[in-house]
PDB file of C-alpha atoms and ligand atoms in Angstrom:
ATOM      1  CA  MET A  17     -42.022   8.202  13.924  1.00 53.00           C
ATOM      2  CA  LYS A  18     -39.961  10.802  15.753  1.00 56.00           C
ATOM      3  CA  LYS A  19     -37.111  10.176  13.511  1.00 60.00           C
ATOM      4  CA  LEU A  20     -39.135  10.790  10.409  1.00 60.00           C
ATOM      5  CA  LEU A  21     -39.976  13.994  11.719  1.00 58.00           C
ATOM      6  CA  LEU A  22     -36.688  15.150  12.914  1.00 57.00           C
ATOM      7  CA  LEU A  23     -34.865  14.278   9.482  1.00 56.00           C
ATOM      8  CA  PRO A  24     -36.766  17.040   7.306  1.00 56.00           C
ATOM      9  CA  ILE A  25     -36.068  19.609   9.995  1.00 53.00           C
ATOM     10  CA  ILE A  26     -32.091  18.472  10.000  1.00 53.00           C
ATOM     11  CA  THR A  27     -32.135  18.743   6.291  1.00 54.00           C
ATOM     12  CA  LEU A  28     -33.720  22.156   6.407  1.00 51.00           C
ATOM     13  CA  SER A  29     -31.559  23.842   8.883  1.00 51.00           C
ATOM     14  CA  LEU A  30     -28.366  22.279   6.967  1.00 53.00           C
ATOM     15  CA  SER A  31     -29.645  24.168   3.948  1.00 52.00           C
ATOM     16  CA  ALA A  32     -30.302  27.239   5.630  1.00 58.00           C
ATOM     17  CA  GLU A  33     -27.155  27.795   7.021  1.00 73.00           C
ATOM     18  CA  GLU A  34     -23.635  28.640   5.444  1.00 87.00           C
ATOM     19  CA  LEU A  35     -20.785  26.387   5.631  1.00 93.00           C
ATOM     20  CA  SER A  36     -18.665  26.648   8.655  1.00 94.00           C
ATOM     21  CA  PRO A  37     -14.927  26.960   7.714  1.00 94.00           C
ATOM     22  CA  GLU A  38     -14.400  23.556   8.868  1.00 96.00           C
ATOM     23  CA  GLN A  39     -17.139  22.334   6.874  1.00 96.00           C
ATOM     24  CA  LYS A  40     -15.676  24.033   3.936  1.00 94.00           C
ATOM     25  CA  ASN A  41     -12.503  22.233   4.333  1.00 94.00           C
ATOM     26  CA  ASP A  42     -13.974  19.022   5.125  1.00 96.00           C
ATOM     27  CA  MET A  43     -15.720  19.223   1.534  1.00 96.00           C
ATOM     28  CA  ARG A  44     -12.832  20.278  -0.147  1.00 95.00           C
ATOM     29  CA  LEU A  45     -11.037  17.181   1.275  1.00 96.00           C
ATOM     30  CA  LEU A  46     -13.908  14.937   0.274  1.00 97.00           C
ATOM     31  CA  TYR A  47     -13.631  16.415  -3.056  1.00 97.00           C
ATOM     32  CA  LEU A  48     -10.416  15.585  -3.669  1.00 96.00           C
ATOM     33  CA  GLN A  49     -10.311  12.130  -1.690  1.00 97.00           C
ATOM     34  CA  ASN A  50     -13.246  10.918  -3.552  1.00 97.00           C
ATOM     35  CA  ALA A  51     -11.350  12.091  -6.856  1.00 97.00           C
ATOM     36  CA  CYS A  52     -14.269  14.483  -7.761  1.00 97.00           C
ATOM     37  CA  ASN A  53     -11.389  16.490  -8.920  1.00 95.00           C
ATOM     38  CA  SER A  54      -9.916  14.246 -11.592  1.00 96.00           C
ATOM     39  CA  CYS A  55     -12.963  14.346 -13.786  1.00 96.00           C
ATOM     40  CA  HIS A  56     -14.520  17.790 -12.763  1.00 96.00           C
ATOM     41  CA  GLY A  57     -11.103  19.671 -12.278  1.00 93.00           C
ATOM     42  CA  ASN A  58     -10.003  21.129  -8.982  1.00 90.00           C
ATOM     43  CA  TYR A  59     -12.157  24.357  -9.408  1.00 90.00           C
ATOM     44  CA  GLY A  60     -15.363  22.522 -10.578  1.00 93.00           C
ATOM     45  CA  GLU A  61     -14.381  23.868 -13.998  1.00 91.00           C
ATOM     46  CA  GLY A  62     -15.292  20.717 -15.664  1.00 92.00           C
ATOM     47  CA  MET A  63     -13.215  18.579 -18.330  1.00 92.00           C
ATOM     48  CA  GLY A  64     -14.344  16.805 -21.389  1.00 92.00           C
ATOM     49  CA  ALA A  65     -17.424  14.726 -20.647  1.00 93.00           C
ATOM     50  CA  SER A  66     -17.722  15.916 -17.130  1.00 95.00           C
ATOM     51  CA  PRO A  67     -19.687  18.976 -16.921  1.00 95.00           C
ATOM     52  CA  ARG A  68     -18.553  22.234 -15.210  1.00 94.00           C
ATOM     53  CA  LEU A  69     -19.791  22.614 -11.814  1.00 95.00           C
ATOM     54  CA  GLN A  70     -18.959  26.208 -11.237  1.00 92.00           C
ATOM     55  CA  GLY A  71     -21.795  28.583 -11.423  1.00 91.00           C
ATOM     56  CA  LEU A  72     -24.426  26.026 -10.666  1.00 95.00           C
ATOM     57  CA  LYS A  73     -27.206  26.907  -7.963  1.00 96.00           C
ATOM     58  CA  GLU A  74     -27.192  24.784  -5.027  1.00 97.00           C
ATOM     59  CA  ASP A  75     -30.691  23.165  -5.474  1.00 97.00           C
ATOM     60  CA  VAL A  76     -29.823  22.185  -8.920  1.00 97.00           C
ATOM     61  CA  ILE A  77     -26.657  20.306  -7.719  1.00 98.00           C
ATOM     62  CA  LEU A  78     -28.434  18.852  -4.924  1.00 98.00           C
ATOM     63  CA  LYS A  79     -31.283  17.468  -7.228  1.00 98.00           C
ATOM     64  CA  ARG A  80     -28.798  16.341  -9.836  1.00 98.00           C
ATOM     65  CA  LEU A  81     -26.740  14.734  -6.913  1.00 98.00           C
ATOM     66  CA  LYS A  82     -29.851  12.907  -5.650  1.00 98.00           C
ATOM     67  CA  ASP A  83     -30.987  11.787  -9.242  1.00 98.00           C
ATOM     68  CA  LEU A  84     -27.467  10.386 -10.109  1.00 98.00           C
ATOM     69  CA  ARG A  85     -27.885   8.315  -6.724  1.00 97.00           C
ATOM     70  CA  GLN A  86     -31.034   6.835  -8.124  1.00 97.00           C
ATOM     71  CA  GLY A  87     -29.101   6.235 -11.465  1.00 97.00           C
ATOM     72  CA  LYS A  88     -30.962   8.989 -13.533  1.00 97.00           C
ATOM     73  CA  THR A  89     -28.188  10.550 -15.718  1.00 97.00           C
ATOM     74  CA  ARG A  90     -28.475  13.113 -18.263  1.00 95.00           C
ATOM     75  CA  THR A  91     -25.918  11.669 -20.740  1.00 93.00           C
ATOM     76  CA  ALA A  92     -25.074   8.148 -21.760  1.00 91.00           C
ATOM     77  CA  PHE A  93     -21.428   8.736 -20.466  1.00 92.00           C
ATOM     78  CA  GLY A  94     -23.012   9.926 -17.030  1.00 95.00           C
ATOM     79  CA  THR A  95     -23.338   6.282 -15.554  1.00 96.00           C
ATOM     80  CA  ILE A  96     -19.679   6.759 -14.619  1.00 96.00           C
ATOM     81  CA  MET A  97     -21.179   9.254 -12.210  1.00 97.00           C
ATOM     82  CA  ILE A  98     -23.545   7.338 -10.312  1.00 98.00           C
ATOM     83  CA  SER A  99     -21.010   5.329  -8.116  1.00 97.00           C
ATOM     84  CA  PHE A 100     -19.644   8.596  -7.170  1.00 98.00           C
ATOM     85  CA  ALA A 101     -22.791   9.974  -6.138  1.00 98.00           C
ATOM     86  CA  LYS A 102     -23.795   6.959  -4.325  1.00 98.00           C
ATOM     87  CA  ALA A 103     -20.563   7.264  -2.319  1.00 97.00           C
ATOM     88  CA  LEU A 104     -21.416  10.343  -0.300  1.00 98.00           C
ATOM     89  CA  THR A 105     -23.903   9.913   2.369  1.00 97.00           C
ATOM     90  CA  PRO A 106     -27.206  11.956   2.348  1.00 97.00           C
ATOM     91  CA  GLU A 107     -25.793  14.725   4.827  1.00 97.00           C
ATOM     92  CA  GLN A 108     -22.429  14.869   2.685  1.00 97.00           C
ATOM     93  CA  THR A 109     -24.509  15.294  -0.517  1.00 98.00           C
ATOM     94  CA  ILE A 110     -26.168  18.234   1.174  1.00 97.00           C
ATOM     95  CA  LEU A 111     -22.860  19.828   2.155  1.00 97.00           C
ATOM     96  CA  MET A 112     -21.457  18.969  -0.842  1.00 98.00           C
ATOM     97  CA  ALA A 113     -24.020  20.836  -2.714  1.00 98.00           C
ATOM     98  CA  LYS A 114     -23.789  23.877  -0.733  1.00 97.00           C
ATOM     99  CA  TYR A 115     -19.756  23.649  -1.075  1.00 96.00           C
ATOM    100  CA  LEU A 116     -19.843  23.401  -4.977  1.00 96.00           C
ATOM    101  CA  ALA A 117     -22.635  26.276  -5.246  1.00 95.00           C
ATOM    102  CA  ASN A 118     -19.898  28.358  -3.684  1.00 92.00           C
ATOM    103  CA  ILE A 119     -16.764  27.176  -5.082  1.00 88.00           C
ATOM    104  CA  GLU A 120     -13.990  29.467  -5.601  1.00 74.00           C
ATOM    105  CA  THR A 121     -14.315  30.368  -9.281  1.00 66.00           C
ATOM    106  CA  LYS A 122     -10.816  32.132  -9.276  1.00 66.00           C
ATOM    107  CA  ILE A 123      -8.505  30.256 -10.981  1.00 64.00           C
ATOM    108  CA  PRO A 124      -4.946  30.905  -9.839  1.00 62.00           C
ATOM    109  CA  LYS A 125      -2.891  32.850 -12.067  1.00 69.00           C
ATOM    110  CA  GLU A 126      -0.301  29.936 -12.160  1.00 69.00           C
ATOM    111  CA  ARG A 127      -2.745  28.258 -14.244  1.00 65.00           C
ATOM    112  CA  TYR A 128      -2.304  30.494 -17.154  1.00 67.00           C
ATOM    113  CA  ASP A 129       1.612  30.749 -16.860  1.00 72.00           C
ATOM    114  CA  ILE A 130       2.097  28.201 -19.707  1.00 65.00           C
ATOM    115  CA  GLU A 131       5.628  28.691 -21.417  1.00 68.00           C
ATOM    116  CA  PHE A 132       5.159  28.476 -25.205  1.00 64.00           C
ATOM    117  CA  THR A 133       8.318  27.485 -27.158  1.00 67.00           C
ATOM    118  CA  VAL A 134       9.055  29.818 -30.083  1.00 68.00           C
ATOM    119  CA  GLU A 135      10.770  27.355 -31.979  1.00 70.00           C
ATOM    120  CA  GLY A 136       8.401  24.794 -33.731  1.00 65.00           C
ATOM    121  CA  ASP A 137       7.164  23.733 -37.295  1.00 67.00           C
ATOM    122  CA  GLY A 138       4.050  25.746 -36.995  1.00 65.00           C
ATOM    123  CA  GLY A 139       2.380  22.452 -37.491  1.00 68.00           C
ATOM    124  CA  SER A 140       3.197  21.944 -41.003  1.00 60.00           C
TER     125      SER A 140
HETATM  126  C1  LIG B 204     -14.845   9.422 -13.467  1.00 71.90           C
HETATM  127  C2  LIG B 204     -15.433  10.632 -13.900  1.00 71.90           C
HETATM  128  C3  LIG B 204     -16.351  11.810 -12.622  1.00 71.90           C
HETATM  129  C4  LIG B 204     -15.980  11.414 -11.335  1.00 71.90           C
HETATM  130  C5  LIG B 204     -14.777  10.942 -10.694  1.00 71.90           C
HETATM  131  C6  LIG B 204     -17.098  12.217 -10.927  1.00 71.90           C
HETATM  132  N1  LIG B 204     -17.962  12.949 -11.614  1.00 71.90           N
HETATM  133 FE1  LIG B 204     -19.612  14.100 -11.690  1.00 71.90          FE
HETATM  134  N2  LIG B 204     -20.040  13.761 -13.331  1.00 71.90           N
HETATM  135  C7  LIG B 204     -19.253  13.091 -14.303  1.00 71.90           C
HETATM  136  C8  LIG B 204     -20.250  12.923 -15.603  1.00 71.90           C
HETATM  137  C9  LIG B 204     -19.801  12.250 -16.757  1.00 71.90           C
HETATM  138  C10 LIG B 204     -21.454  13.739 -15.172  1.00 71.90           C
HETATM  139  C11 LIG B 204     -22.619  13.757 -16.202  1.00 71.90           C
HETATM  140  C12 LIG B 204     -23.909  12.813 -15.599  1.00 71.90           C
HETATM  141  C13 LIG B 204     -25.111  12.709 -16.313  1.00 71.90           C
HETATM  142  O1  LIG B 204     -24.867  12.597 -17.762  1.00 71.90           O
HETATM  143  O2  LIG B 204     -26.259  13.171 -15.953  1.00 71.90           O
HETATM  144  C14 LIG B 204     -21.484  14.111 -13.654  1.00 71.90           C
HETATM  145  C15 LIG B 204     -22.322  15.040 -13.216  1.00 71.90           C
HETATM  146  C16 LIG B 204     -21.953  15.630 -11.923  1.00 71.90           C
HETATM  147  C17 LIG B 204     -22.938  16.549 -11.135  1.00 71.90           C
HETATM  148  C18 LIG B 204     -24.410  17.008 -12.114  1.00 71.90           C
HETATM  149  C19 LIG B 204     -23.940  18.213 -12.919  1.00 71.90           C
HETATM  150  C20 LIG B 204     -24.764  18.533 -14.004  1.00 71.90           C
HETATM  151  O3  LIG B 204     -24.703  19.438 -14.690  1.00 71.90           O
HETATM  152  O4  LIG B 204     -25.744  17.868 -14.142  1.00 71.90           O
HETATM  153  C21 LIG B 204     -22.516  16.858 -10.224  1.00 71.90           C
HETATM  154  C22 LIG B 204     -22.890  17.848  -9.084  1.00 71.90           C
HETATM  155  C23 LIG B 204     -21.357  16.206  -9.866  1.00 71.90           C
HETATM  156  N3  LIG B 204     -20.864  15.218 -10.987  1.00 71.90           N
HETATM  157  C24 LIG B 204     -20.532  16.093  -8.687  1.00 71.90           C
HETATM  158  C25 LIG B 204     -19.343  15.268  -8.560  1.00 71.90           C
HETATM  159  C26 LIG B 204     -18.733  15.096  -7.306  1.00 71.90           C
HETATM  160  C27 LIG B 204     -19.289  15.770  -5.947  1.00 71.90           C
HETATM  161  C28 LIG B 204     -17.801  13.876  -7.257  1.00 71.90           C
HETATM  162  C29 LIG B 204     -17.107  13.437  -6.167  1.00 71.90           C
HETATM  163  C30 LIG B 204     -17.736  12.931  -5.192  1.00 71.90           C
HETATM  164  C31 LIG B 204     -17.929  13.487  -8.653  1.00 71.90           C
HETATM  165  N4  LIG B 204     -18.841  14.324  -9.312  1.00 71.90           N
HETATM  166  C32 LIG B 204     -17.100  12.698  -9.334  1.00 71.90           C
HETATM  167  C33 LIG B 204     -17.955  12.508 -13.767  1.00 71.90           C
HETATM  168  C34 LIG B 204     -17.213  12.320 -12.736  1.00 71.90           C
END
């Protein structure tokens, strides 16, 4: 009984606080280690069928991750995401939602420094 009462309190206190620099770094590593970036991009910018995560609100992300843990997807391709949502512990899910809601939206300038060749057949 005591445990049941404590859980919502921990959950609430986690969501009320900002991530500490350590937690932020832990989530950044977890995002990379769990290969989240391979589908959603290093900055949560999204790729193909994997939605953009930047700009989503924390409560929306948390709800979506909880839904996905239960196998509720928005798209047919979304079933691929279920195991990744399940791989996060409930605590990591809360922290990840917070991390993603505040993910750095700035994309480094190098990303745009693509060299275009002047030669080419113009596509013909
Ligand atoms: C294999 C590719 C893939 C990987 C790896 C992956 N995702 Fe996803 N993710 C998806 C797809 C596809 C969806 C769309 C799910 C749906 O249709 O509901 C999604 C949905 C999401 C959503 C909900 C976004 C929305 O707009 O509904 C979040 C949040 C998310 N992923 C976070 C993560 C995190 C955190 C990780 C790493 C633990 C991760 N994803 C790993 C492909 C991936």
